[in-house]
mmCIF file of N, CA and C in Angstrom:
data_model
loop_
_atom_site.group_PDB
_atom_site.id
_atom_site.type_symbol
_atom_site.label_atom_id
_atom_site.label_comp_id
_atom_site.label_asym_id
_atom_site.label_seq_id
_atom_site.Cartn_x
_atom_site.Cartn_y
_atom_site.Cartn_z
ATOM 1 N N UNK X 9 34.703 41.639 -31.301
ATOM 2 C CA UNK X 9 34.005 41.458 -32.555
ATOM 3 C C UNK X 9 32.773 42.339 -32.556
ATOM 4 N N UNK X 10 32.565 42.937 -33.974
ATOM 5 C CA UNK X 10 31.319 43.695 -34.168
ATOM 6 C C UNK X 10 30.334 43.207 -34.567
ATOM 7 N N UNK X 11 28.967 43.805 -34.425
ATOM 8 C CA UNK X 11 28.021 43.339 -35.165
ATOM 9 C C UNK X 11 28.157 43.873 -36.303
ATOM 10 N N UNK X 12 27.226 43.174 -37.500
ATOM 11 C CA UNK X 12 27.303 44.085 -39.085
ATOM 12 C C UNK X 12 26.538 45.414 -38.694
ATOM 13 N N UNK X 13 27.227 45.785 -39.668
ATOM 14 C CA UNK X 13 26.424 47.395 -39.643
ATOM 15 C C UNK X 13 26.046 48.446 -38.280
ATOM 16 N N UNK X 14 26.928 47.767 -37.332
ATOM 17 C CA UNK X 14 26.622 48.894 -36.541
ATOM 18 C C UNK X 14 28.320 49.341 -35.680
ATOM 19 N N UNK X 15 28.353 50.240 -35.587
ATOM 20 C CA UNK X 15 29.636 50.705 -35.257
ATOM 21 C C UNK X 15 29.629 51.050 -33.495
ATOM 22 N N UNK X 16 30.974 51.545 -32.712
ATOM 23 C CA UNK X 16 30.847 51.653 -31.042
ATOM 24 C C UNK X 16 29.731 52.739 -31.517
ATOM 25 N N UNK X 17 29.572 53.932 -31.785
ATOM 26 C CA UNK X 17 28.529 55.213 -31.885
ATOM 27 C C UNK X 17 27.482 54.562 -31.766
ATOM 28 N N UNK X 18 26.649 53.709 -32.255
ATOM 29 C CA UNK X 18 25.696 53.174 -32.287
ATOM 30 C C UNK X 18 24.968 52.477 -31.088
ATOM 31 N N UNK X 19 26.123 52.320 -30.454
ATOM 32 C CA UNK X 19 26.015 51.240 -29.387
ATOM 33 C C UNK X 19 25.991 52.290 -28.043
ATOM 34 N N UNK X 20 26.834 53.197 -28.085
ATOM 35 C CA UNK X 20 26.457 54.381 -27.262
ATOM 36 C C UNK X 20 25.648 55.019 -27.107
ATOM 37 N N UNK X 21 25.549 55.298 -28.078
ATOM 38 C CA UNK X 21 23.789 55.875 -28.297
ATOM 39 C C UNK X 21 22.641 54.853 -27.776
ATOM 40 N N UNK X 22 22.701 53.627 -28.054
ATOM 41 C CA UNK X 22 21.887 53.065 -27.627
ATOM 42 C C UNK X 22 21.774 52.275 -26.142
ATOM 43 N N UNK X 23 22.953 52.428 -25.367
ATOM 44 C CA UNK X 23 23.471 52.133 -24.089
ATOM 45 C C UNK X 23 22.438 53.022 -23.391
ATOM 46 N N UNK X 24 22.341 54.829 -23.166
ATOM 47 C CA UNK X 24 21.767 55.638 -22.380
ATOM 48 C C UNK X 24 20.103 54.711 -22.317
ATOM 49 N N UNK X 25 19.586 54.754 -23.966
ATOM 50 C CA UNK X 25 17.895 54.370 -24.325
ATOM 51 C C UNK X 25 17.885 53.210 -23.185
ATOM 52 N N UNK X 26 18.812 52.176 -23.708
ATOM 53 C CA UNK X 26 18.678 50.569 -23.338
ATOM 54 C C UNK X 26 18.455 50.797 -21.894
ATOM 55 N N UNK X 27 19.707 51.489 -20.909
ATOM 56 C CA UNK X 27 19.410 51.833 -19.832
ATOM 57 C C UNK X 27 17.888 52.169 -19.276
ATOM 58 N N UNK X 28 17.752 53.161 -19.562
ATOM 59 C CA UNK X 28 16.501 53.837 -19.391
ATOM 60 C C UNK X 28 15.393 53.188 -19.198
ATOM 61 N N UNK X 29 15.268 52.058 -20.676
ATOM 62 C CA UNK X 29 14.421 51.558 -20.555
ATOM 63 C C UNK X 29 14.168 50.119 -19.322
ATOM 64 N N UNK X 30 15.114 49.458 -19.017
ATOM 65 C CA UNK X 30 15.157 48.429 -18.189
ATOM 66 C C UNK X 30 15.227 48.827 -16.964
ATOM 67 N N UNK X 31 15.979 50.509 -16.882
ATOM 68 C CA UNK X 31 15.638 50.940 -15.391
ATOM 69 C C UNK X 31 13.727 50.796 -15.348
ATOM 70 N N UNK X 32 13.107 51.293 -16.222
ATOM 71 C CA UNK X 32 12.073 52.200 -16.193
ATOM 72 C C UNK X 32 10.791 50.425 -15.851
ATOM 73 N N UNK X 33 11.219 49.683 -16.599
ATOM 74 C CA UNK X 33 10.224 48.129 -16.488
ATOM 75 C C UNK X 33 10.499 47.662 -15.105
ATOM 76 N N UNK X 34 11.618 47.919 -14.309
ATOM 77 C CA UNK X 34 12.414 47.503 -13.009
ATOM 78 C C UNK X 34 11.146 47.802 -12.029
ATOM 79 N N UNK X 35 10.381 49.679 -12.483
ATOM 80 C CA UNK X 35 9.214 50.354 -11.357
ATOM 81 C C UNK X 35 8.269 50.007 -11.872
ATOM 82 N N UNK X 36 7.822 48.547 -12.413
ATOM 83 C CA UNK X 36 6.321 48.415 -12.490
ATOM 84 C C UNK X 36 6.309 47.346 -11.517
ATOM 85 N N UNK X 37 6.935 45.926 -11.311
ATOM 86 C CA UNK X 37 6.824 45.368 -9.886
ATOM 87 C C UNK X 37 6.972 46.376 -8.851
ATOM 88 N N UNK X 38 8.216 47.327 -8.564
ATOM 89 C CA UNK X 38 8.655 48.104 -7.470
ATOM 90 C C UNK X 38 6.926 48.296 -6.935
ATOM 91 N N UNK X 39 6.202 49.095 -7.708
ATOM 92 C CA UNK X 39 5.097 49.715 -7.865
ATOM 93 C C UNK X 39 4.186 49.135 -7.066
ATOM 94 N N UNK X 40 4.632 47.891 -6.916
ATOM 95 C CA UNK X 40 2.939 46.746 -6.225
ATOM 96 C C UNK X 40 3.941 46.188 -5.042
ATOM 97 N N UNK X 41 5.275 46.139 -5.130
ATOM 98 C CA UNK X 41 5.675 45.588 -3.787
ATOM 99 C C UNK X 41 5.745 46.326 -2.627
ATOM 100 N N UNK X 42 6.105 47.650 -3.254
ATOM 101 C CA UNK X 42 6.261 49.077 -2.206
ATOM 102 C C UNK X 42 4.717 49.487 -1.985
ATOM 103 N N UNK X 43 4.076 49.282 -2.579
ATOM 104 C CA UNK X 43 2.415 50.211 -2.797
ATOM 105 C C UNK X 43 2.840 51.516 -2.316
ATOM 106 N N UNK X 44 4.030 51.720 -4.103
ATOM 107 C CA UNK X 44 3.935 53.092 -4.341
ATOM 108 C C UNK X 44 3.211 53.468 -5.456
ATOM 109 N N UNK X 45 2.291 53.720 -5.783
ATOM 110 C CA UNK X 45 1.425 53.858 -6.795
ATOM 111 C C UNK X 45 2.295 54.844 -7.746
ATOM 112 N N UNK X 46 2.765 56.250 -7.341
ATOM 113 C CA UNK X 46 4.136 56.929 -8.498
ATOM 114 C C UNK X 46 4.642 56.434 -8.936
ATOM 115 N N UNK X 47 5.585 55.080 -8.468
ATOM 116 C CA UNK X 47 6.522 54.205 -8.875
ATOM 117 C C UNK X 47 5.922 53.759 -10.842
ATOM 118 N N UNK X 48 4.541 54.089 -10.584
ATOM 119 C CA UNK X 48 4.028 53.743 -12.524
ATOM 120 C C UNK X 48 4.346 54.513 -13.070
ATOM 121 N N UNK X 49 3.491 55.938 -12.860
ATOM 122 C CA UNK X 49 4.175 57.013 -13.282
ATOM 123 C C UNK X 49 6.138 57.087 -13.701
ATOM 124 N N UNK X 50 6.422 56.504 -12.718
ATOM 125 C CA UNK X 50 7.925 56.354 -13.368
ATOM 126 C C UNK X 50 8.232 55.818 -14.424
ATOM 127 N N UNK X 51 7.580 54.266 -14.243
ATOM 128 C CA UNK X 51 8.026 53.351 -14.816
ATOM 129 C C UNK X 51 7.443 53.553 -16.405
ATOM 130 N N UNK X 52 6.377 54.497 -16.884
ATOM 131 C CA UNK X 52 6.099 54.512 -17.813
ATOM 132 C C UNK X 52 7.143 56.333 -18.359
ATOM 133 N N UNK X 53 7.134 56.959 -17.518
ATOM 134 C CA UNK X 53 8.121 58.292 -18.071
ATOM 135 C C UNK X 53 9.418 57.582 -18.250
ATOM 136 N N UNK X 54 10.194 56.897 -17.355
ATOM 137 C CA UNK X 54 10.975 56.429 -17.961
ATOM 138 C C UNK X 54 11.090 55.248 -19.117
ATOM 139 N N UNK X 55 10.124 54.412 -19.330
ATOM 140 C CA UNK X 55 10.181 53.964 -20.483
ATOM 141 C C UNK X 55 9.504 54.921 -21.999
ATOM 142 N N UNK X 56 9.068 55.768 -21.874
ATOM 143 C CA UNK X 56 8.719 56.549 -23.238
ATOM 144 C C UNK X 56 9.899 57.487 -23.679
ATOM 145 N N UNK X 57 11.200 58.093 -22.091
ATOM 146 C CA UNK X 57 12.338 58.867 -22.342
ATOM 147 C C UNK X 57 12.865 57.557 -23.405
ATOM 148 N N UNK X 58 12.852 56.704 -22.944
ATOM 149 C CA UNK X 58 13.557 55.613 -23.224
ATOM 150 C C UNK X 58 13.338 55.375 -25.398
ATOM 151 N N UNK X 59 12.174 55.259 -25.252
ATOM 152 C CA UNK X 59 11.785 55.318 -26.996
ATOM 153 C C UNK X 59 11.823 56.465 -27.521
ATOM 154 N N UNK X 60 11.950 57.765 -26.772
ATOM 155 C CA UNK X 60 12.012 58.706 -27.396
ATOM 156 C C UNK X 60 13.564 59.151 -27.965
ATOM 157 N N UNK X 61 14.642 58.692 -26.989
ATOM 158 C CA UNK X 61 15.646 58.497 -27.178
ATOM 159 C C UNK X 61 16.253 57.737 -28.278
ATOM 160 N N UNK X 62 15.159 56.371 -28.859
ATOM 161 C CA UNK X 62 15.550 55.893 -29.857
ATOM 162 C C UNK X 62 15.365 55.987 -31.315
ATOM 163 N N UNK X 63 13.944 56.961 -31.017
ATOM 164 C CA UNK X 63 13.530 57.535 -31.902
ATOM 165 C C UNK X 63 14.162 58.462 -32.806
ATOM 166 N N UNK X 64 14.773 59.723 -31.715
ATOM 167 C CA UNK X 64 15.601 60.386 -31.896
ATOM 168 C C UNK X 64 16.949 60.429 -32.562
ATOM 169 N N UNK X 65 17.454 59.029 -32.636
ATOM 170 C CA UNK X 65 18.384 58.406 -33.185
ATOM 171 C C UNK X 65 18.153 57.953 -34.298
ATOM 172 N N UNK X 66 16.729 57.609 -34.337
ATOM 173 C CA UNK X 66 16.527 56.539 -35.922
ATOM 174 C C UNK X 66 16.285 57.731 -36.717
ATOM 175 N N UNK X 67 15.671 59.281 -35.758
ATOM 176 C CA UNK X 67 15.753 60.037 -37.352
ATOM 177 C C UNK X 67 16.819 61.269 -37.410
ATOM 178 N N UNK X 68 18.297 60.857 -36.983
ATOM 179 C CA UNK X 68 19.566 61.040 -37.580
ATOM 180 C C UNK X 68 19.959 62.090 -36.395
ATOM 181 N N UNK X 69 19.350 62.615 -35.195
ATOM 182 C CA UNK X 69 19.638 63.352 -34.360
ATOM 183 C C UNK X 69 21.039 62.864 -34.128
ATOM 184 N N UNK X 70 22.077 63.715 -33.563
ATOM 185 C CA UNK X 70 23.417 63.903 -33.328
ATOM 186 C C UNK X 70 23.590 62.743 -32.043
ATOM 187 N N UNK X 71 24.532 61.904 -31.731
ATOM 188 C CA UNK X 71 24.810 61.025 -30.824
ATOM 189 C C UNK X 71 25.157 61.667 -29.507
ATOM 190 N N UNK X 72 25.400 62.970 -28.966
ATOM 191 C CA UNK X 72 25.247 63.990 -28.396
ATOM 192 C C UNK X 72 24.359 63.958 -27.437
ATOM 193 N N UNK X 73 23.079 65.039 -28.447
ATOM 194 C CA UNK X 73 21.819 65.069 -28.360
ATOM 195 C C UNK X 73 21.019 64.068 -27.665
ATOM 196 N N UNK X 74 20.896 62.777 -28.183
ATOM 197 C CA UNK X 74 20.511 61.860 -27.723
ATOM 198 C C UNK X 74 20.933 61.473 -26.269
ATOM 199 N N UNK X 75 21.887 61.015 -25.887
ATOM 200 C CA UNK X 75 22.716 61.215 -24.845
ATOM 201 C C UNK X 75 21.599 62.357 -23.391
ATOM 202 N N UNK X 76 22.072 63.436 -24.260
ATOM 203 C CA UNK X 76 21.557 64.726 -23.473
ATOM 204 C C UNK X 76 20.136 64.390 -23.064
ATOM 205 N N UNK X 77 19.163 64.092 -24.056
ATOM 206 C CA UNK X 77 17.617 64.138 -23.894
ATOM 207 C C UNK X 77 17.699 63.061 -22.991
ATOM 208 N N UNK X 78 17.923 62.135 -23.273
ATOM 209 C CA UNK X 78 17.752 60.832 -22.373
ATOM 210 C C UNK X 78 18.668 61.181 -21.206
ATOM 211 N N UNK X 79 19.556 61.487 -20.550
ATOM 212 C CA UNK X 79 20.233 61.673 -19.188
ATOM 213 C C UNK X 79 19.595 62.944 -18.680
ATOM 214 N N UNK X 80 18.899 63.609 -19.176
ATOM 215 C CA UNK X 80 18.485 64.873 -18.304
ATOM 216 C C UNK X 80 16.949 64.460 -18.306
ATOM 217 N N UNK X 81 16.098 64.007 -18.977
ATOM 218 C CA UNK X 81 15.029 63.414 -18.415
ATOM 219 C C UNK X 81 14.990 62.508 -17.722
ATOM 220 N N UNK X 82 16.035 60.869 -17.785
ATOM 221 C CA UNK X 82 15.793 60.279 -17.061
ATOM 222 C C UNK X 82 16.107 60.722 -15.658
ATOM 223 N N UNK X 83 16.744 62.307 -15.290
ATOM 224 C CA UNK X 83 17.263 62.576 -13.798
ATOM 225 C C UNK X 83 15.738 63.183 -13.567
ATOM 226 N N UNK X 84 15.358 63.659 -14.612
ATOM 227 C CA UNK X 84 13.956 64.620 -13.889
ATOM 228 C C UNK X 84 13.221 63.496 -13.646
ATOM 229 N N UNK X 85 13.433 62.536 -14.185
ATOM 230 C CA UNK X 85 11.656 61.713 -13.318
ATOM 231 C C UNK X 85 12.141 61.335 -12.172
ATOM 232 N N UNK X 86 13.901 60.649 -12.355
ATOM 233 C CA UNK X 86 13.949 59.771 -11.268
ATOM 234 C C UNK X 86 13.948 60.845 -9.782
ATOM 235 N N UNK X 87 14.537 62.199 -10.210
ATOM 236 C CA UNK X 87 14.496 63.511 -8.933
ATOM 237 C C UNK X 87 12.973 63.450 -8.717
ATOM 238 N N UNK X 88 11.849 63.530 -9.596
ATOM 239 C CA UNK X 88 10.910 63.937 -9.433
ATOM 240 C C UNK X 88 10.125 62.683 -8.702
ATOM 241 N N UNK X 89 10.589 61.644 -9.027
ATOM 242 C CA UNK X 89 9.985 60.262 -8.540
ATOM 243 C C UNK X 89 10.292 60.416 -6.928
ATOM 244 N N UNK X 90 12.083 60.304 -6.502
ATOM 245 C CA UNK X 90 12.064 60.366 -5.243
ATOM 246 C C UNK X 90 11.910 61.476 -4.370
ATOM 247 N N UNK X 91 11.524 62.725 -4.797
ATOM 248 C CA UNK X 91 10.862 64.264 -4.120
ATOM 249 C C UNK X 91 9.690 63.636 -3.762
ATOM 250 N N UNK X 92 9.043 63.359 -4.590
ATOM 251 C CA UNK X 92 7.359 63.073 -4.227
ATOM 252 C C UNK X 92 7.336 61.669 -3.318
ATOM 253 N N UNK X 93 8.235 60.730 -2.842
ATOM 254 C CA UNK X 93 8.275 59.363 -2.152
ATOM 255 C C UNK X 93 8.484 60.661 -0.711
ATOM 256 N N UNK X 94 9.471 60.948 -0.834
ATOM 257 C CA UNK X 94 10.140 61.686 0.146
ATOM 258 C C UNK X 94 8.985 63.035 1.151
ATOM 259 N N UNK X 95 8.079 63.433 0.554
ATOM 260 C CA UNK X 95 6.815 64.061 0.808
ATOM 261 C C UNK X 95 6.117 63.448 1.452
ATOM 262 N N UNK X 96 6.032 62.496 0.666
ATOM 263 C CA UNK X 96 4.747 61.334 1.078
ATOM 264 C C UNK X 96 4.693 60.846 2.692
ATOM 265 N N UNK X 97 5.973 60.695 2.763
ATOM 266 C CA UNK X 97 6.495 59.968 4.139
ATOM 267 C C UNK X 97 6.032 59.011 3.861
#
């Protein structure tokens, strides 16, 4: 069963954001249990990929697109998140 007014496209599109974003709230405890202080930095790049992704959608960008912006940023923070853990020692 569907919801009104929204079709599978919709829901795809909003699967990558939704992701994103619940990964991204996951690194604000991580942040204080690890005392990794980056872990914020994550947790807030990945939650703004996350609205930007939905944004992107609410003003008619291609279901594609969306997709794209949100899976290739959320790899750059999360690469960029664990490069810099990985430095740190």
């Amino acid at each position: 069963m569907t919801g009104e007014g929204r079709s599978g496209a919709d829901r795809a599109v909003h699967g990558p954001a939704g992701v994103a974003l619940v990964v991204g709230l996951h690194f604000f405890p991580l942040a204080r249990l690890y005392d990794q202080w980056q872990y914020r930095w994550t947790a807030v790049l990945l939650t703004v990929v996350a609205v930007v992704g939905l944004v992107l959608h609410a003003v008619g960008r291609s279901d594609e697109s969306v997709r794209v912006v949100v899976g290739l940023a959320s790899a750059a923070v999360l690469w960029g998140s664990a490069y810099h853990v990985a430095l740190r020692g």
